[in-house]
C-alpha positions as CSV (number, residue, x, y, z in Angstrom):
1,M,74.4,257.0,109.3
2,A,74.4,258.8,105.9
3,R,71.1,258.5,104.1
4,P,71.1,256.1,101.1
5,Q,71.6,257.6,97.7
6,I,69.5,256.4,94.8
7,D,71.5,255.5,91.7
8,R,71.5,258.3,89.1
9,A,71.0,255.9,86.2
10,E,68.0,254.2,87.9
11,A,66.4,257.5,88.7
12,D,66.9,258.8,85.2
13,A,65.4,255.6,83.7
14,V,62.3,255.9,86.0
15,L,61.8,259.6,85.4
16,Q,62.1,259.1,81.6
17,E,59.4,256.3,81.8
18,L,57.1,258.5,83.8
19,R,57.5,261.4,81.4
20,R,56.8,259.1,78.5
21,R,53.6,257.9,80.1
22,E,52.4,261.4,80.7
23,D,53.3,262.6,77.2
24,E,52.3,259.5,75.2
25,D,49.9,257.3,77.1
26,D,47.7,259.8,78.9
27,C,48.2,263.4,79.9
28,E,46.4,262.7,83.2
29,N,49.2,260.5,84.4
30,F,51.0,262.4,87.1
31,H,54.5,262.5,88.7
32,R,56.6,264.9,90.7
33,Y,60.2,264.6,91.9
34,E,62.6,266.4,94.2
35,L,66.4,266.5,93.9
36,D,68.9,267.1,96.7
37,A,71.9,269.5,96.8
38,E,74.0,267.0,94.8
39,Q,71.2,266.8,92.1
40,R,70.4,263.2,93.1
41,L,66.8,262.0,93.4
42,K,65.6,262.7,96.9
43,S,61.8,262.1,96.7
44,L,59.4,260.9,94.0
45,F,55.6,260.6,93.7
46,W,53.6,259.1,90.8
47,A,50.0,258.3,90.1
48,D,48.4,257.1,86.9
49,A,45.2,258.4,85.4
50,D,43.1,255.6,86.7
51,S,44.4,256.0,90.2
52,R,43.5,259.7,90.1
53,L,40.0,258.8,88.7
54,D,39.4,256.2,91.5
55,Y,40.1,258.9,94.1
56,Y,38.0,261.5,92.3
57,I,34.9,259.2,91.9
58,S,34.4,258.5,95.6
59,H,37.1,256.2,97.1
60,G,39.3,259.0,98.4
61,D,37.5,259.8,101.5
62,V,39.8,257.7,103.7
63,V,43.5,257.4,102.7
64,V,46.0,255.0,104.2
65,F,49.6,256.2,104.2
66,D,52.3,253.8,105.4
67,T,56.0,254.6,105.5
68,T,57.4,251.6,107.4
69,F,58.3,249.3,104.5
70,R,61.9,249.7,103.3
71,T,62.4,246.4,101.4
72,N,64.6,247.5,98.5
73,K,68.3,247.7,97.9
74,Y,68.5,251.3,99.2
75,G,66.5,250.7,102.3
76,V,64.3,253.7,101.6
77,P,60.6,253.9,102.3
78,F,58.3,252.7,99.6
79,V,55.0,254.5,100.3
80,P,51.8,253.6,98.6
81,F,48.6,255.7,99.1
82,V,45.7,253.3,99.4
83,G,41.9,253.5,100.1
84,L,38.9,251.3,100.4
85,S,36.8,250.4,97.4
86,R,33.0,250.0,97.4
87,H,33.6,246.2,97.9
88,R,35.8,246.9,101.0
89,T,39.0,245.9,99.1
90,P,42.1,248.0,98.5
91,V,42.2,250.6,95.8
92,F,45.4,252.5,94.8
93,F,45.8,256.3,94.6
94,G,49.5,256.7,94.0
95,C,52.9,255.8,95.3
96,G,56.0,257.6,96.7
97,V,59.7,256.9,97.4
98,T,61.8,259.2,99.6
99,S,65.4,258.8,100.7
100,D,65.1,261.5,103.4
101,E,62.7,260.6,106.2
102,S,62.5,264.1,107.6
103,L,59.4,266.1,108.3
104,D,60.2,268.3,105.2
105,S,60.3,265.2,103.0
106,Y,57.0,263.8,104.2
107,V,55.4,267.2,103.8
108,W,56.7,267.3,100.2
109,L,55.4,263.8,99.6
110,L,51.9,264.6,101.0
111,R,51.8,267.9,99.0
112,A,52.7,266.0,95.8
113,F,49.8,263.6,96.5
114,A,47.5,266.6,97.2
115,M,48.5,268.0,93.8
116,S,47.6,264.8,92.1
117,I,44.0,264.8,93.4
118,S,41.2,267.2,93.0
119,Q,41.8,270.3,95.0
120,D,38.3,270.3,96.5
121,R,38.3,266.7,97.4
122,K,41.0,266.4,100.1
123,P,40.6,263.2,102.2
124,R,38.1,263.4,105.1
125,S,40.4,261.0,107.1
126,V,43.9,259.8,107.0
127,I,45.3,256.6,108.6
128,T,49.1,256.5,109.1
129,D,51.8,254.4,110.8
130,G,52.2,257.1,113.4
131,G,55.8,258.1,112.9
132,D,56.6,261.5,114.4
133,A,57.6,263.1,111.0
134,V,54.5,261.6,109.4
135,V,52.2,262.9,112.1
136,G,53.7,266.3,111.8
137,A,53.4,266.3,108.0
138,V,49.7,265.3,108.1
139,R,49.0,268.2,110.5
140,I,50.7,270.6,108.0
141,V,49.2,269.4,104.7
142,F,45.8,268.0,105.8
143,P,45.0,270.0,108.9
144,E,41.2,269.6,108.5
145,S,41.3,265.8,107.9
146,N,40.6,263.3,110.7
147,H,43.9,261.5,111.5
148,R,44.5,258.3,113.4
149,I,47.2,255.7,113.8
150,C,46.7,252.3,112.3
151,S,45.9,249.9,115.2
152,W,48.1,247.3,113.6
153,H,51.1,249.5,114.2
154,V,49.9,250.2,117.8
155,E,49.6,246.5,118.4
156,R,53.2,245.9,117.3
157,A,54.4,248.7,119.6
158,I,52.4,247.1,122.5
159,D,54.1,243.8,122.0
160,E,57.5,245.5,121.9
161,H,57.2,247.9,124.9
162,L,54.7,246.3,127.3
163,H,55.2,242.9,128.9
164,G,52.6,240.6,130.5
165,S,49.2,239.8,129.1
166,S,47.2,241.7,131.7
167,T,49.3,244.9,131.1
168,Q,48.8,244.6,127.4
169,D,45.1,244.0,127.7
170,E,44.7,247.0,129.9
171,F,46.4,249.2,127.4
172,R,44.2,247.7,124.6
173,S,41.2,248.7,126.6
174,L,42.4,252.3,126.7
175,M,42.8,252.0,122.9
176,R,39.3,250.5,122.2
177,D,36.9,251.7,124.9
178,A,34.8,254.7,123.7
179,C,34.8,256.5,127.0
180,S,34.9,260.2,127.5
181,P,38.2,262.1,127.2
182,E,37.9,262.9,130.9
183,A,37.5,259.2,131.8
184,F,40.4,258.3,129.5
185,E,42.7,260.8,131.4
186,E,41.7,259.2,134.7
187,R,42.3,255.7,133.5
188,W,45.6,256.7,131.8
189,Y,47.2,258.0,135.0
190,G,46.0,254.9,136.8
191,F,47.7,252.7,134.2
192,M,50.9,254.7,134.4
193,A,51.0,254.3,138.2
194,R,50.5,250.5,137.9
195,H,52.6,249.7,134.8
196,G,55.0,252.6,134.1
197,T,58.7,251.6,134.3
198,A,62.0,253.1,133.4
199,A,62.1,250.9,130.3
200,N,58.7,251.9,128.9
201,H,58.3,255.4,130.2
202,R,59.6,257.2,127.1
203,W,57.2,255.2,124.8
204,L,54.2,255.7,127.1
205,E,54.9,259.5,127.2
206,D,55.1,259.5,123.4
207,M,51.8,257.6,123.1
208,Y,50.1,259.9,125.6
209,G,51.2,262.9,123.4
210,K,49.5,261.2,120.4
211,R,46.5,259.9,122.4
212,E,44.1,261.8,120.1
213,L,45.3,259.7,117.2
214,W,44.8,256.2,118.6
215,A,42.5,256.2,121.7
216,A,38.8,255.5,121.0
217,A,37.9,258.3,123.4
218,F,39.1,260.7,120.8
219,V,38.7,258.9,117.4
220,H,35.5,256.9,118.0
221,D,33.1,259.3,116.4
222,K,35.2,260.2,113.4
223,F,34.7,258.9,109.9
224,F,37.0,256.0,109.2
225,L,34.7,253.6,107.4
226,G,34.5,251.2,110.3
227,M,38.3,250.6,110.3
228,A,38.7,251.5,114.0
229,S,39.2,247.9,115.1
230,D,39.7,245.9,111.9
231,Q,43.5,245.6,111.7
232,R,43.4,243.5,108.5
233,T,41.4,246.2,106.7
234,E,43.5,249.0,108.1
235,C,46.7,247.6,106.7
236,L,45.4,248.0,103.1
237,A,48.9,249.2,102.1
238,T,50.4,245.8,102.8
239,C,48.9,244.5,99.5
240,L,51.5,246.6,97.7
241,H,54.3,245.5,100.1
242,T,53.8,241.8,99.4
243,G,56.5,240.6,97.1
244,L,59.1,243.2,97.9
245,H,62.7,242.0,98.4
246,G,65.9,243.5,99.5
247,G,67.5,243.5,96.0
248,M,64.8,245.6,94.3
249,S,66.0,248.7,92.3
250,L,63.9,251.8,91.7
251,P,62.7,250.5,88.3
252,D,61.8,247.3,90.0
253,L,59.6,249.3,92.5
254,L,57.8,251.0,89.6
255,A,57.1,247.7,87.9
256,H,56.0,246.2,91.2
257,A,53.5,249.0,91.8
258,D,52.2,248.7,88.2
259,A,51.6,245.0,88.6
260,C,49.9,245.3,92.0
261,T,47.6,248.2,91.0
262,Y,46.6,246.3,87.8
263,A,45.7,243.3,89.9
264,L,43.7,245.5,92.3
265,R,41.7,247.0,89.5
266,L,41.0,243.6,88.0
267,D,39.7,242.5,91.4
268,V,37.4,245.5,91.7
269,A,36.1,244.9,88.1
270,R,35.5,241.2,88.9
271,L,33.6,242.1,92.1
272,D,31.5,244.7,90.1
273,V,30.4,242.0,87.7
274,E,29.7,239.6,90.6
275,A,27.7,242.3,92.4
276,D,25.6,243.0,89.3
277,R,24.8,239.3,88.9
278,S,24.4,238.4,92.6
279,R,21.1,237.5,94.2
280,V,21.6,237.2,97.9
281,E,19.3,235.1,100.1
282,L,16.9,237.2,102.3
283,T,17.1,235.8,105.8
284,T,15.5,238.5,108.1
285,G,11.9,239.0,109.0
286,H,12.1,242.5,107.4
287,R,12.0,241.5,103.8
288,C,11.3,244.9,102.2
289,L,14.1,246.7,103.9
290,E,16.5,243.8,103.4
291,E,15.6,243.5,99.7
292,H,16.1,247.2,99.1
293,A,19.5,247.0,100.9
294,A,20.5,244.0,98.8
295,R,19.6,245.8,95.5
296,R,21.3,249.0,96.5
297,F,24.5,248.1,98.3
298,T,27.4,246.0,97.2
299,P,27.4,242.5,98.8
300,A,30.3,243.4,101.2
301,N,28.3,246.3,102.6
302,F,24.9,244.6,102.4
303,Y,26.1,241.8,104.8
304,L,27.1,244.5,107.3
305,L,23.7,246.1,106.9
306,R,21.9,242.9,107.3
307,E,23.4,242.5,110.8
308,E,21.9,245.8,111.7
309,I,18.5,244.9,110.2
310,M,18.5,241.6,112.2
311,M,18.9,243.5,115.4
312,I,15.9,245.8,115.1
313,D,13.5,243.3,116.6
314,G,15.2,244.1,119.9
315,F,14.3,247.8,119.6
316,E,11.1,249.9,119.4
317,V,10.2,253.5,119.0
318,V,9.0,254.5,122.5
319,K,8.3,258.2,121.8
320,T,8.1,260.7,118.9
321,L,9.0,264.3,119.6
322,A,6.9,265.8,116.8
323,R,7.6,269.4,117.9
324,G,11.3,268.9,118.0
325,H,14.0,268.5,120.6
326,P,16.3,271.2,121.9
327,I,19.4,269.1,121.1
328,F,18.5,266.7,118.3
329,G,16.5,268.8,115.9
330,K,13.0,268.9,114.4
331,K,11.3,265.5,114.4
332,V,12.9,263.0,116.7
333,Y,12.2,259.3,117.3
334,V,13.2,258.0,120.7
335,V,14.4,254.4,120.2
336,G,14.9,252.1,123.1
337,F,15.6,248.4,123.9
338,K,12.5,246.3,124.3
339,Q,13.9,244.4,127.3
340,R,16.1,247.1,128.9
341,W,14.8,250.5,129.9
342,G,16.9,253.6,130.5
343,V,19.1,253.5,127.4
344,F,17.8,255.5,124.5
345,F,18.9,256.6,121.0
346,Y,17.6,259.6,119.2
347,V,16.9,259.4,115.4
348,E,16.4,262.9,114.0
349,C,14.5,263.4,110.7
350,S,14.9,266.9,109.3
351,G,14.0,267.3,105.6
352,D,16.1,264.8,103.6
353,A,18.5,264.3,106.5
354,V,18.4,261.4,109.0
355,K,20.8,261.2,111.9
356,C,21.1,259.0,114.9
357,S,22.7,259.8,118.3
358,C,24.8,256.6,118.1
359,R,26.6,258.3,115.1
360,K,27.3,255.0,113.3
361,M,26.5,256.7,110.0
362,E,29.0,259.4,110.7
363,R,31.7,256.9,111.7
364,E,31.2,254.1,109.2
365,G,29.1,255.5,106.4
366,L,26.3,252.8,107.0
367,P,22.9,253.3,108.7
368,C,22.4,251.8,112.2
369,R,19.8,249.5,113.7
370,H,18.1,252.5,115.3
371,I,17.5,254.2,111.9
372,F,16.1,250.9,110.6
373,C,13.8,250.7,113.6
374,M,12.5,254.2,112.8
375,L,11.9,253.1,109.1
376,R,10.0,250.0,110.3
377,H,8.0,252.1,112.7
378,N,6.9,254.3,109.8
379,N,6.2,251.3,107.4
380,L,9.0,252.6,105.1
381,S,10.6,250.0,102.8
382,R,13.3,252.2,101.2
383,I,16.6,253.3,102.8
384,P,16.9,257.1,102.5
385,D,19.4,258.5,100.0
386,C,21.3,260.3,102.8
387,C,21.9,256.8,104.4
388,A,23.2,255.3,101.1
389,L,26.6,256.8,100.3
390,R,27.6,256.4,96.7
391,R,30.9,254.8,97.7
392,M,28.9,252.0,99.4
393,R,26.6,251.2,96.5
394,R,26.6,248.8,93.5
395,R,28.0,250.0,90.2
396,G,24.5,249.4,88.6
397,D,22.6,251.0,91.5
398,T,21.2,253.9,89.4
399,K,19.0,251.5,87.4
400,A,17.7,249.9,90.5
401,E,16.9,253.3,92.0
402,R,15.0,254.4,88.9
403,L,13.1,251.1,88.8
404,D,12.1,251.6,92.5
405,E,10.9,255.2,91.8
406,M,9.0,254.1,88.7
407,K,7.3,251.3,90.7
408,E,6.3,253.6,93.4
409,L,5.0,256.3,91.1
410,G,3.3,253.7,88.8
411,H,1.5,252.2,91.8
412,Q,0.0,255.5,92.6
413,V,-1.0,256.3,89.0
414,F,-2.5,252.9,88.4
415,D,-4.4,252.9,91.6
416,L,-6.0,256.3,90.8
417,A,-6.5,255.5,87.1
418,S,-8.2,252.2,87.8
419,E,-11.1,254.1,89.5
420,D,-12.1,255.8,86.3
421,A,-12.7,253.9,83.0
422,Q,-11.7,256.9,80.8
423,E,-8.5,257.6,82.7
424,F,-7.6,253.9,82.7
425,Q,-8.0,253.8,78.9
426,E,-5.8,256.9,78.5
427,I,-3.0,255.6,80.6
428,K,-3.2,252.2,79.0
429,E,-3.0,253.6,75.5
430,F,-0.1,255.9,76.4
431,L,1.9,253.0,77.8
432,E,1.1,250.7,74.9
433,G,2.2,253.5,72.5
434,W,5.4,254.2,74.4
435,L,6.3,250.5,74.4
436,E,5.7,250.3,70.6
437,H,7.9,253.3,69.8
438,R,10.6,252.0,72.3
439,R,10.7,248.6,70.7
440,S,10.8,250.0,67.1
441,G,13.7,252.3,68.0
442,A,11.8,255.5,67.6
443,V,12.8,256.5,71.1
444,A,16.6,257.1,71.0
445,V,18.6,255.0,73.3
446,G,21.6,257.0,74.7
447,D,24.1,256.5,77.4
448,N,22.2,255.2,80.4
449,N,24.5,257.2,82.6
450,A,24.5,260.4,80.7
451,A,21.8,262.1,82.7
452,D,22.5,260.2,85.9
453,G,22.9,262.5,88.9
454,D,25.6,260.2,90.1
455,S,27.6,260.3,86.9
456,V,31.2,261.2,87.2
457,P,31.9,264.9,86.6
458,P,33.8,265.6,83.4
459,M,37.5,265.4,83.7
460,T,40.2,266.3,81.2
461,K,41.0,262.7,80.4
462,K,39.8,259.8,78.3
463,T,38.5,257.5,81.0
464,K,39.8,253.9,80.8
465,L,37.2,251.5,81.9
466,I,37.8,247.8,82.8
467,E,34.9,245.9,81.2
468,D,34.2,242.3,81.8
């Protein structure tokens, strides 16, 4: 069947609008297009300035790329590039349309996306629908990125190609069990012997060829922000597919993308305001750690962390390897179950770095119960900076961090100064003088974020901020 051709007038109208936005609205708006031999529009990618900024700030570490939705009058893929915000909601990075679903076209589309983002900030991980051309394109354009197939698409294929609940459940266990690659191979051949048929053989062979993109044995330890089993979260791109219909033209798709991305940004802005104002109830027996997590992380991430904090009562540090460990590094805490011996986790502390052998931090970007157990063992009430990724934290987290540092430093200064009457008076007079000048305006009040180590690096654009 001949590939659909996009109407010239529609293509010209959309390209003219994208050029206007780039020339008149903001020079950081971005678009690229490709024409076929007949000078018709073959592929198009666009991203506005705010989408590029969202990627640049921190949300672009995991990118979802879905090509399976073709709900428009041409039947061509409408391809949004989507990520996960600090509130675990969708955030938009750009959008593409291509009328040629070949490997070359998807390579072109991914390269256009790569051109729109910072060249030194390629995505750490990519989640796709798993089409053969898409898989090949990711290998070519982002060879160093982790890549996995969205489990929602795998589930759809299971329902289509495998019959019987026991057969489907056995395949799902291959998908979800974090066994070794060797154990997976043994289990796979057993599955094929029991359930392989002439009808499903081709699909099973194809899935085996892609096993490193969907089986937990191969993807479990890779960084996907905890989206390994959460199908709803993985299908972030569906937020831009809702509302599509078969009669939509190319200008309709552009307007649809504009409306959806505007709604997504409003949602993130609303959640930022709610996070700044929120005061969560502390429910665990580890108040200091829980309180610090509540101040530092967005509510969506804090609730995940609280589950880990609640679990540390079942663990204890059974040994400290002060001289180091041949595998795990310098200072290592051996953490085990209180009621079950023989299973141990190793928390390595080396300088400013903290790692655990369970690798939850490396997979999901959030510290595990074993790290919290080590912090409790050392009577520490602060979560280390290395365990608090910026993309997981509140928008106003910098002020909270400064306040915590000032409290800790002040406690030490006041404790020492209170032992000597003269030092006490000097410190008291200094603080009273500073407050007087601050209140009178003698101390200049600048941009609170200007000297912030987490401030956004300068970009050649006028940043548009959504304020409440």
